[in-house]
Every structure is written in structure tokens, then in C-alpha cells.
Amino acid sequence: MSFAPKILNWYYEHQRNLPWRETRDPYKVWLSEIILQQTRVAQGMPYYLRFVEAFPTVHDLANAPEEQVLKLWQGLGYYSRARNLHTTAKMVVTDFKGEFPKTYKELKSLKGVGDYTASAIASFCFDVPEPVVDGNVYRVLSRYFGVDIPINSTQGIKYFKELAREVMDAENIRDYNQGIMEFGAVQCAPKKPYCLLCPLQESCVALQKNKVDQLPVKLNKTKVRNRYFNYMVLLDDDGNTVLEQRKGKGIWQNLYQFPLIESGKMLQAEELMPLMLKKDAIPETASLSLYNKEPIVHKLSHQHLHTQFWILKTSDILEEGIPWEGIRDFPVPVLIADFIKTLKI
DNA sequence: AATACGGGGGC
DNA sequence: GCCCCAGTATT
């Protein structure tokens, strides 16, 4: 038996019940795919359920304010996904009359929809014979066929896409694509797959050559940048505080935070004082105290954020202030959300 | 061809 | 501490 039937047989036997597999509604499939980019099913599931409930149709999502979309996305990371999600919802409503396009090419033209996601929607919803190549597929193909070309090299990306196309089952593309990903996620796991119990063991090249733990090959180590954040937590006599929205290019775009003073190293109060004067949001008459003596190190893929929270009590009226409890309505990074939790205790 | 972009979970 | 996760956009 060749590769595809083995995958399909395994899938029919072992598939999990996932809500986005019970529909061909491209809106829901698209939503699930965006949520699941670089995200485990277990982590994405509650977000998917909340999004479907809050926005049952693409029109509901398109009509929502971005802030509500970001708030629902809070904690999931890669926030460009949420912004692109909103952009694409509006695009589908205005440019496609509320109906998702059915071709790979048109789907890929949508913001946040790349090669994988376009193939996924086209094959799952419209039976378009396009192979999906996600992290699971790279792993399964590289092991089963014994391919050691780096999966994140230009050559590797092209090679695996072609290989995936050659071995796919075009007649059952929906189940096949779901199946190979499910097989990678459940059976052919990244670490310590249980090959003794694998129905593909007899023809798996990596297993024959005892190279399962060396495949797939991946290049490039991420190098981490250290940054030093001083968050200024303003509190006036009325219990109001101040938030600012992150603009520009970097992390957490369009999310909210306390007024931030970034520095090249950890600062003492005396070093922070002059920098505060440059920040308009901060009143001059305020008492400064450091909340956490040990910096909180918030770790992202490419950055370690060494963070100090400074409490600034002022008798001034904070013009741009919001009630402390009102913070809950704003989308904030996990770093801020965690701090808010600890402060209230 | 590289790099930026989050956060969580497994070992 | 390191790797990986139903990747995409930008440089």
C-alpha cells in the first residue's frame, strides 16, 4: 500500500473530534486556521469557541471594532493575526459580497492567508486538490521518505511542497489533508514518537535508518534580544490610571499598556526621574515607588523583556485617566494582564 | 535569504 | 533552557 491510503486508514481510525472539522463553512474553517497558526489545538480551542460565539458570521466580525477583536484575541500572541483577521473579514464583505472565494489564488490574496491556509480552506471547504504543508506535514514527510533537506530553507520549502503534491490523494483531499496533519500531531510527534505502534513503520525510511530523532532538519537558531521596560503605573486620588496604545512596528501593535519608558539597562529611581519628565502622560508631582524589586523577565521568542513596574501616586487629576477596573475592557499583553492580577491582591 | 512576530507546554 | 506548535509578512 502506498503512502496516502495508509494515512487515510490511520485517520479514519484515530481522528479527534474537532469543531472546525464538522463544518465546511469557509468562515469557520478560515477562523480556525488563523487561530491555529503556530498554535496548539489545546491552546486555540477556547479562542475558537469564543470567536464563533461572539461573531457567528463574517459580517459580525467585519462590523466589530478592532479593539473588541484584539480583546478576544488577548493572550493568544502573534497579534497581527487578529488585525489581519479583521481586515480580511471586512474585505470578504466588501470585495466578495460576504462569500469567501473558492480558489487557492483568491484565498491567498486575503490578508494573513498564506500558502498553507489558502490550501487548507480550498481543500477542506471546496475539495480543491491542493496539498497542505504545515509543521506536521514537514515532519511526517521528512521522516517517512527520509528527506534531510532543511524544511525552512528555500529549497526545502519547494521540495516538500512538490513531494506533498506527489503523494497526496486528490480524490479525498479533505480527509487526506486533515489526516496527514493529524497523523503528525498525534502519532508522528516531534519527540519520542511511538514508532513501535505505528502502522507506517514498515516503510518509514527514518525508522529503518534509525534517524527518527534527527528529522526533520531545521536551520537557524533564534537569537534573543534583551530589552528593559519601565512601566509607569499612575494612580490618582480617584483611583484612575492611564493607559497608552502601542503604535508603530514592533510587538503588541495596537494593544494597550501603562506608559512605558524603555532604557538600555535596568534603572534606579534616580536614573528614571529625568526620563519621566520627557513623557507627557506623567505629572510632575508624583511619588515614585518600585513595585517589583526583582525585574519580571517576560520571555518572547525573540526578546526577553526585563520589566519593572513603578507606582506613581499623584494628587493631580489625570485628564486621560480611566478607572482601574476599566482596564479590563482594553486588550493588553499578557505581561500587563499578569501584573494587574498580582496588584489587586 | 533572514528576521520579526507571542505565548504556552513538554521534557 | 530548548524545542515546537494546523505560518505569514516584511525586509
CSV table of C-alpha atoms (C1' of nucleotides) in Angstrom, one decimal:
chain,number,residue,atom,x,y,z
A,1,MET,CA,0.0,0.0,0.0
A,2,SER,CA,1.3,3.4,-0.9
A,3,PHE,CA,1.5,6.4,1.4
A,4,ALA,CA,-1.8,8.2,1.1
A,5,PRO,CA,-4.1,5.1,1.8
A,6,LYS,CA,-2.1,4.4,4.9
A,7,ILE,CA,-2.6,7.9,6.1
A,8,LEU,CA,-6.3,7.8,5.4
A,9,ASN,CA,-6.8,4.5,7.1
A,10,TRP,CA,-5.0,5.7,10.2
A,11,TYR,CA,-7.0,8.9,10.1
A,12,TYR,CA,-10.4,7.2,9.9
A,13,GLU,CA,-9.3,5.1,12.9
A,14,HIS,CA,-7.8,7.8,15.1
A,15,GLN,CA,-9.1,11.3,14.3
A,16,ARG,CA,-10.1,13.6,17.1
A,17,ASN,CA,-13.4,15.3,17.1
A,18,LEU,CA,-12.7,19.0,16.5
A,19,PRO,CA,-15.4,21.5,16.0
A,20,TRP,CA,-14.0,23.0,12.8
A,21,ARG,CA,-13.9,19.6,11.2
A,22,GLU,CA,-17.7,19.3,11.5
A,23,THR,CA,-18.3,22.1,9.0
A,24,ARG,CA,-17.5,23.2,5.5
A,25,ASP,CA,-18.4,26.8,6.3
A,26,PRO,CA,-15.3,28.6,5.0
A,27,TYR,CA,-15.8,31.4,7.6
A,28,LYS,CA,-15.4,28.9,10.4
A,29,VAL,CA,-12.6,27.0,8.7
A,30,TRP,CA,-10.7,30.2,8.0
A,31,LEU,CA,-11.2,31.4,11.6
A,32,SER,CA,-9.9,28.1,13.0
A,33,GLU,CA,-6.9,28.1,10.6
A,34,ILE,CA,-5.8,31.6,11.6
A,35,ILE,CA,-6.2,30.8,15.3
A,36,LEU,CA,-4.2,27.6,14.9
A,37,GLN,CA,-1.2,29.2,13.1
A,38,GLN,CA,1.8,28.4,15.2
A,39,THR,CA,-0.6,27.5,18.0
A,40,ARG,CA,-1.5,24.1,19.5
A,41,VAL,CA,-5.1,22.9,19.2
A,42,ALA,CA,-5.5,22.8,23.0
A,43,GLN,CA,-4.5,26.5,23.3
A,44,GLY,CA,-6.5,27.7,20.3
A,45,MET,CA,-9.7,25.8,21.1
A,46,PRO,CA,-11.2,28.1,23.7
A,47,TYR,CA,-10.4,31.1,21.5
A,48,TYR,CA,-12.2,29.5,18.5
A,49,LEU,CA,-15.3,28.8,20.6
A,50,ARG,CA,-15.4,32.3,21.9
A,51,PHE,CA,-14.9,33.9,18.5
A,52,VAL,CA,-17.7,31.8,16.9
A,53,GLU,CA,-20.0,32.8,19.7
A,54,ALA,CA,-19.1,36.5,19.6
A,55,PHE,CA,-19.1,36.6,15.8
A,56,PRO,CA,-21.3,33.9,14.2
A,57,THR,CA,-20.8,35.2,10.7
A,58,VAL,CA,-18.2,37.1,8.8
A,59,HIS,CA,-20.5,40.1,8.8
A,60,ASP,CA,-20.5,40.2,12.6
A,61,LEU,CA,-16.7,40.1,12.7
A,62,ALA,CA,-16.4,42.8,10.0
A,63,ASN,CA,-18.7,45.1,11.9
A,64,ALA,CA,-16.9,44.8,15.2
A,65,PRO,CA,-14.4,47.4,16.4
A,66,GLU,CA,-10.8,46.3,16.2
A,67,GLU,CA,-10.5,46.7,19.9
A,68,GLN,CA,-13.1,44.0,20.5
A,69,VAL,CA,-11.3,41.6,18.2
A,70,LEU,CA,-8.0,42.3,19.9
A,71,LYS,CA,-9.6,41.8,23.3
A,72,LEU,CA,-10.9,38.4,22.3
A,73,TRP,CA,-7.5,37.6,20.9
A,74,GLN,CA,-5.7,38.7,24.1
A,75,GLY,CA,-3.2,36.0,25.3
A,76,LEU,CA,-3.0,34.1,22.0
A,77,GLY,CA,0.0,36.0,20.7
A,78,TYR,CA,1.0,37.0,17.2
A,79,TYR,CA,-1.5,39.8,17.2
A,80,SER,CA,-1.0,40.6,13.6
A,81,ARG,CA,-3.2,37.6,13.1
A,82,ALA,CA,-6.1,39.4,14.8
A,83,ARG,CA,-5.6,42.6,12.9
A,84,ASN,CA,-5.4,40.7,9.6
A,85,LEU,CA,-8.4,38.7,10.6
A,86,HIS,CA,-10.4,41.8,11.0
A,87,THR,CA,-9.1,43.3,7.7
A,88,THR,CA,-9.9,40.1,5.8
A,89,ALA,CA,-13.4,39.9,7.3
A,90,LYS,CA,-14.1,43.4,6.0
A,91,MET,CA,-12.5,42.5,2.7
A,92,VAL,CA,-14.8,39.5,2.3
A,93,VAL,CA,-17.8,41.6,3.0
A,94,THR,CA,-17.0,44.5,0.7
A,95,ASP,CA,-14.9,42.9,-2.1
A,96,PHE,CA,-16.5,39.4,-2.2
A,97,LYS,CA,-20.1,40.2,-1.2
A,98,GLY,CA,-19.8,38.3,2.0
A,99,GLU,CA,-18.9,35.0,0.3
A,100,PHE,CA,-15.4,33.6,0.8
A,101,PRO,CA,-13.6,33.0,-2.5
A,102,LYS,CA,-13.2,29.3,-3.6
A,103,THR,CA,-9.9,29.3,-5.4
A,104,TYR,CA,-6.4,28.9,-3.9
A,105,LYS,CA,-5.2,32.1,-5.6
A,106,GLU,CA,-8.1,34.3,-4.4
A,107,LEU,CA,-7.9,32.9,-0.9
A,108,LYS,CA,-4.2,33.6,-0.8
A,109,SER,CA,-4.8,37.2,-1.7
A,110,LEU,CA,-6.6,37.7,1.7
A,111,LYS,CA,-4.5,39.3,4.5
A,112,GLY,CA,-3.0,36.7,6.8
A,113,VAL,CA,-3.8,33.8,4.4
A,114,GLY,CA,-0.6,32.3,3.1
A,115,ASP,CA,0.2,29.1,1.2
A,116,TYR,CA,-0.8,26.8,4.0
A,117,THR,CA,-4.0,28.5,5.0
A,118,ALA,CA,-5.2,29.0,1.4
A,119,SER,CA,-4.6,25.3,0.7
A,120,ALA,CA,-6.4,24.3,3.9
A,121,ILE,CA,-9.5,26.4,3.2
A,122,ALA,CA,-9.6,25.4,-0.5
A,123,SER,CA,-9.3,21.7,0.2
A,124,PHE,CA,-11.4,21.5,3.4
A,125,CYS,CA,-14.3,23.5,2.1
A,126,PHE,CA,-14.2,23.2,-1.7
A,127,ASP,CA,-12.3,19.9,-2.3
A,128,VAL,CA,-9.6,21.7,-4.3
A,129,PRO,CA,-6.8,19.3,-4.7
A,130,GLU,CA,-4.1,21.4,-3.1
A,131,PRO,CA,-1.7,19.8,-0.5
A,132,VAL,CA,-1.3,21.5,2.9
A,133,VAL,CA,2.3,21.7,4.2
A,134,ASP,CA,2.4,22.7,7.9
A,135,GLY,CA,4.8,21.7,10.6
A,136,ASN,CA,3.2,18.3,11.0
A,137,VAL,CA,3.5,17.6,7.3
A,138,TYR,CA,7.1,18.6,7.1
A,139,ARG,CA,7.8,16.2,10.0
A,140,VAL,CA,5.8,13.2,8.6
A,141,LEU,CA,7.2,13.6,5.0
A,142,SER,CA,10.8,14.1,6.1
A,143,ARG,CA,10.7,11.0,8.3
A,144,TYR,CA,8.7,8.7,6.1
A,145,PHE,CA,10.7,9.5,3.0
A,146,GLY,CA,13.9,10.1,4.8
A,147,VAL,CA,14.5,13.7,3.4
A,148,ASP,CA,17.1,15.7,5.2
A,149,ILE,CA,16.8,18.9,3.3
A,150,PRO,CA,16.2,21.7,5.9
A,151,ILE,CA,12.5,22.3,6.0
A,152,ASN,CA,12.9,26.1,6.4
A,153,SER,CA,15.4,26.6,3.5
A,154,THR,CA,14.1,27.9,0.2
A,155,GLN,CA,14.9,24.6,-1.4
A,156,GLY,CA,13.2,22.7,1.3
A,157,ILE,CA,10.0,24.6,1.2
A,158,LYS,CA,9.8,24.0,-2.5
A,159,TYR,CA,10.9,20.4,-2.3
A,160,PHE,CA,8.4,19.4,0.4
A,161,LYS,CA,5.5,21.2,-1.4
A,162,GLU,CA,6.2,19.2,-4.5
A,163,LEU,CA,6.6,15.9,-2.6
A,164,ALA,CA,3.4,16.6,-0.7
A,165,ARG,CA,1.6,17.1,-4.1
A,166,GLU,CA,3.0,13.9,-5.5
A,167,VAL,CA,1.9,11.7,-2.6
A,168,MET,CA,-1.5,13.3,-1.8
A,169,ASP,CA,-4.8,11.7,-2.6
A,170,ALA,CA,-6.5,14.3,-4.8
A,171,GLU,CA,-9.8,12.4,-4.8
A,172,ASN,CA,-10.1,12.6,-1.0
A,173,ILE,CA,-8.2,15.8,-0.4
A,174,ARG,CA,-10.2,17.0,2.5
A,175,ASP,CA,-9.7,13.9,4.6
A,176,TYR,CA,-6.2,13.3,3.3
A,177,ASN,CA,-5.0,16.8,4.3
A,178,GLN,CA,-6.7,16.6,7.7
A,179,GLY,CA,-5.3,13.1,8.0
A,180,ILE,CA,-1.6,13.8,7.4
A,181,MET,CA,-1.7,16.7,9.8
A,182,GLU,CA,-3.5,14.7,12.4
A,183,PHE,CA,-1.0,11.9,12.0
A,184,GLY,CA,1.8,14.3,12.6
A,185,ALA,CA,0.2,15.8,15.6
A,186,VAL,CA,-0.9,12.6,17.3
A,187,GLN,CA,1.3,9.7,16.0
A,188,CYS,CA,4.4,11.1,14.4
A,189,ALA,CA,5.0,13.6,17.2
A,190,PRO,CA,8.1,15.8,17.4
A,191,LYS,CA,9.7,14.0,20.4
A,192,LYS,CA,9.6,10.3,21.2
A,193,PRO,CA,7.0,9.2,18.7
A,194,TYR,CA,5.9,5.7,19.5
A,195,CYS,CA,7.1,4.0,16.3
A,196,LEU,CA,6.6,0.5,17.6
A,197,LEU,CA,2.9,1.1,17.4
A,198,CYS,CA,3.0,3.0,14.1
A,199,PRO,CA,1.1,1.4,11.1
A,200,LEU,CA,3.6,3.1,8.8
A,201,GLN,CA,6.7,1.6,10.5
A,202,GLU,CA,7.5,-1.0,7.7
A,203,SER,CA,8.0,1.7,5.0
A,204,CYS,CA,9.3,4.6,7.1
A,205,VAL,CA,12.8,5.4,6.0
A,206,ALA,CA,13.7,7.3,9.1
A,207,LEU,CA,12.8,4.4,11.3
A,208,GLN,CA,14.7,1.9,9.1
A,209,LYS,CA,17.8,4.1,9.3
A,210,ASN,CA,17.2,4.9,13.0
A,211,LYS,CA,17.1,8.6,12.2
A,212,VAL,CA,13.6,9.5,13.5
A,213,ASP,CA,15.0,11.8,16.2
A,214,GLN,CA,17.2,13.6,13.6
A,215,LEU,CA,14.4,14.5,11.2
A,216,PRO,CA,13.1,17.0,10.2
A,217,VAL,CA,16.3,19.1,9.8
A,218,LYS,CA,15.8,22.7,10.6
A,219,LEU,CA,18.2,25.7,10.3
A,220,ASN,CA,18.6,28.9,12.2
A,221,LYS,CA,18.6,29.4,15.9
A,222,THR,CA,16.6,32.3,17.2
A,223,LYS,CA,18.8,34.9,18.9
A,224,VAL,CA,17.2,36.7,21.8
A,225,ARG,CA,17.4,40.5,22.3
A,226,ASN,CA,17.3,41.8,25.9
A,227,ARG,CA,15.1,44.9,26.5
A,228,TYR,CA,14.4,46.9,29.6
A,229,PHE,CA,10.9,48.1,30.2
A,230,ASN,CA,9.8,50.6,32.9
A,231,TYR,CA,6.1,50.7,33.2
A,232,MET,CA,4.7,53.8,34.9
A,233,VAL,CA,1.5,52.9,36.8
A,234,LEU,CA,-0.2,56.1,37.5
A,235,LEU,CA,-2.8,56.3,40.3
A,236,ASP,CA,-4.7,59.5,41.2
A,237,ASP,CA,-6.9,60.1,44.3
A,238,ASP,CA,-10.0,59.0,42.4
A,239,GLY,CA,-8.4,55.6,41.6
A,240,ASN,CA,-7.9,56.4,38.0
A,241,THR,CA,-4.9,55.3,35.9
A,242,VAL,CA,-3.5,55.9,32.4
A,243,LEU,CA,-3.0,53.5,29.5
A,244,GLU,CA,-1.4,54.2,26.2
A,245,GLN,CA,-1.8,52.3,22.9
A,246,ARG,CA,1.3,50.7,21.3
A,247,LYS,CA,1.7,52.1,17.8
A,248,GLY,CA,4.4,51.5,15.1
A,249,LYS,CA,6.1,48.3,14.1
A,250,GLY,CA,7.1,46.1,16.9
A,251,ILE,CA,5.5,43.7,19.3
A,252,TRP,CA,1.9,44.1,20.6
A,253,GLN,CA,0.9,46.6,17.9
A,254,ASN,CA,-2.4,48.3,18.8
A,255,LEU,CA,-2.5,46.7,22.3
A,256,TYR,CA,-2.6,48.9,25.4
A,257,GLN,CA,-0.1,49.2,28.2
A,258,PHE,CA,0.9,51.6,31.0
A,259,PRO,CA,3.0,54.5,29.9
A,260,LEU,CA,6.4,52.9,29.0
A,261,ILE,CA,9.9,54.2,29.4
A,262,GLU,CA,12.4,51.9,27.7
A,263,SER,CA,16.0,52.0,28.6
A,264,GLY,CA,19.3,50.3,27.7
A,265,LYS,CA,19.7,48.8,31.1
A,266,MET,CA,17.9,48.3,34.4
A,267,LEU,CA,17.3,51.7,36.0
A,268,GLN,CA,17.3,53.1,39.6
A,269,ALA,CA,14.7,55.6,40.6
A,270,GLU,CA,17.2,58.5,40.3
A,271,GLU,CA,18.0,57.5,36.7
A,272,LEU,CA,14.4,57.2,35.8
A,273,MET,CA,13.3,60.6,37.2
A,274,PRO,CA,14.8,62.7,34.4
A,275,LEU,CA,13.4,60.4,31.7
A,276,MET,CA,9.9,60.8,33.2
A,277,LEU,CA,9.9,64.5,32.5
A,278,LYS,CA,10.0,63.8,28.8
A,279,LYS,CA,6.9,61.7,28.9
A,280,ASP,CA,3.7,63.9,28.6
A,281,ALA,CA,1.4,61.4,30.3
A,282,ILE,CA,3.3,61.7,33.6
A,283,PRO,CA,2.5,64.5,36.0
A,284,GLU,CA,5.5,66.2,37.7
A,285,THR,CA,4.1,65.9,41.2
A,286,ALA,CA,4.0,62.3,41.8
A,287,SER,CA,5.6,60.0,44.4
A,288,LEU,CA,7.6,57.2,42.8
A,289,SER,CA,8.0,53.7,44.2
A,290,LEU,CA,9.2,50.5,42.6
A,291,TYR,CA,6.6,47.7,42.8
A,292,ASN,CA,8.9,44.7,42.0
A,293,LYS,CA,12.4,44.7,43.3
A,294,GLU,CA,13.3,41.8,41.1
A,295,PRO,CA,12.6,42.6,37.4
A,296,ILE,CA,10.0,40.4,35.8
A,297,VAL,CA,11.5,38.7,32.8
A,298,HIS,CA,8.8,38.2,30.2
A,299,LYS,CA,10.1,35.8,27.6
A,300,LEU,CA,9.1,36.1,23.9
A,301,SER,CA,10.5,34.1,21.0
A,302,HIS,CA,13.0,36.9,20.1
A,303,GLN,CA,13.0,39.1,23.1
A,304,HIS,CA,13.5,38.9,26.9
A,305,LEU,CA,11.7,41.9,28.4
A,306,HIS,CA,13.2,42.8,31.8
A,307,THR,CA,10.4,44.7,33.4
A,308,GLN,CA,10.0,47.0,36.3
A,309,PHE,CA,6.6,48.4,37.3
A,310,TRP,CA,6.8,51.8,39.0
A,311,ILE,CA,3.8,53.0,41.1
A,312,LEU,CA,3.3,56.8,40.7
A,313,LYS,CA,0.8,58.3,43.1
A,314,THR,CA,-0.3,61.8,42.3
A,315,SER,CA,-2.8,64.3,43.7
A,316,ASP,CA,-3.3,65.7,40.2
A,317,ILE,CA,-6.3,64.9,38.2
A,318,LEU,CA,-5.4,62.5,35.4
A,319,GLU,CA,-7.0,64.1,32.4
A,320,GLU,CA,-6.7,61.0,30.2
A,321,GLY,CA,-7.4,58.7,33.2
A,322,ILE,CA,-9.6,55.7,33.2
A,323,PRO,CA,-11.0,53.9,36.3
A,324,TRP,CA,-8.7,51.0,37.4
A,325,GLU,CA,-11.5,48.5,36.8
A,326,GLY,CA,-11.9,49.8,33.3
A,327,ILE,CA,-8.6,48.3,32.2
A,328,ARG,CA,-10.5,45.0,31.7
A,329,ASP,CA,-12.1,46.4,28.6
A,330,PHE,CA,-8.7,47.0,26.9
A,331,PRO,CA,-6.7,44.5,25.0
A,332,VAL,CA,-3.3,44.2,26.8
A,333,PRO,CA,-0.3,41.9,26.6
A,334,VAL,CA,0.0,39.0,29.0
A,335,LEU,CA,2.8,40.8,30.7
A,336,ILE,CA,0.4,43.6,31.7
A,337,ALA,CA,-2.5,41.3,32.4
A,338,ASP,CA,-0.4,39.3,34.8
A,339,PHE,CA,0.8,42.4,36.6
A,340,ILE,CA,-2.8,43.6,37.0
A,341,LYS,CA,-3.8,40.3,38.6
A,342,THR,CA,-1.0,40.4,41.2
A,343,LEU,CA,-1.5,44.0,42.1
A,344,LYS,CA,-5.1,43.6,43.1
A,345,ILE,CA,-4.4,41.0,45.7
B,1,DA,C1',17.5,34.5,2.5
B,2,DA,C1',16.7,36.2,7.1
B,3,DT,C1',14.1,38.1,10.6
B,4,DA,C1',10.1,39.6,13.3
B,5,DC,C1',6.2,38.3,15.4
B,6,DG,C1',3.6,35.6,21.5
B,7,DG,C1',2.6,32.6,24.4
B,8,DG,C1',2.3,28.1,26.3
B,9,DG,C1',3.6,23.4,27.1
B,10,DG,C1',6.6,19.3,27.2
B,11,DC,C1',10.8,17.4,28.7
C,1,DG,C1',16.8,26.1,28.8
C,2,DC,C1',15.4,24.5,24.4
C,3,DC,C1',12.1,23.0,21.0
C,4,DC,C1',7.8,23.1,18.8
C,5,DC,C1',3.2,24.5,17.7
C,6,DA,C1',-2.6,23.4,11.7
C,7,DG,C1',2.6,30.2,9.4
C,8,DT,C1',2.7,35.0,7.4
C,9,DA,C1',4.6,39.4,6.2
C,10,DT,C1',8.3,42.2,5.8
C,11,DT,C1',13.0,43.4,4.9
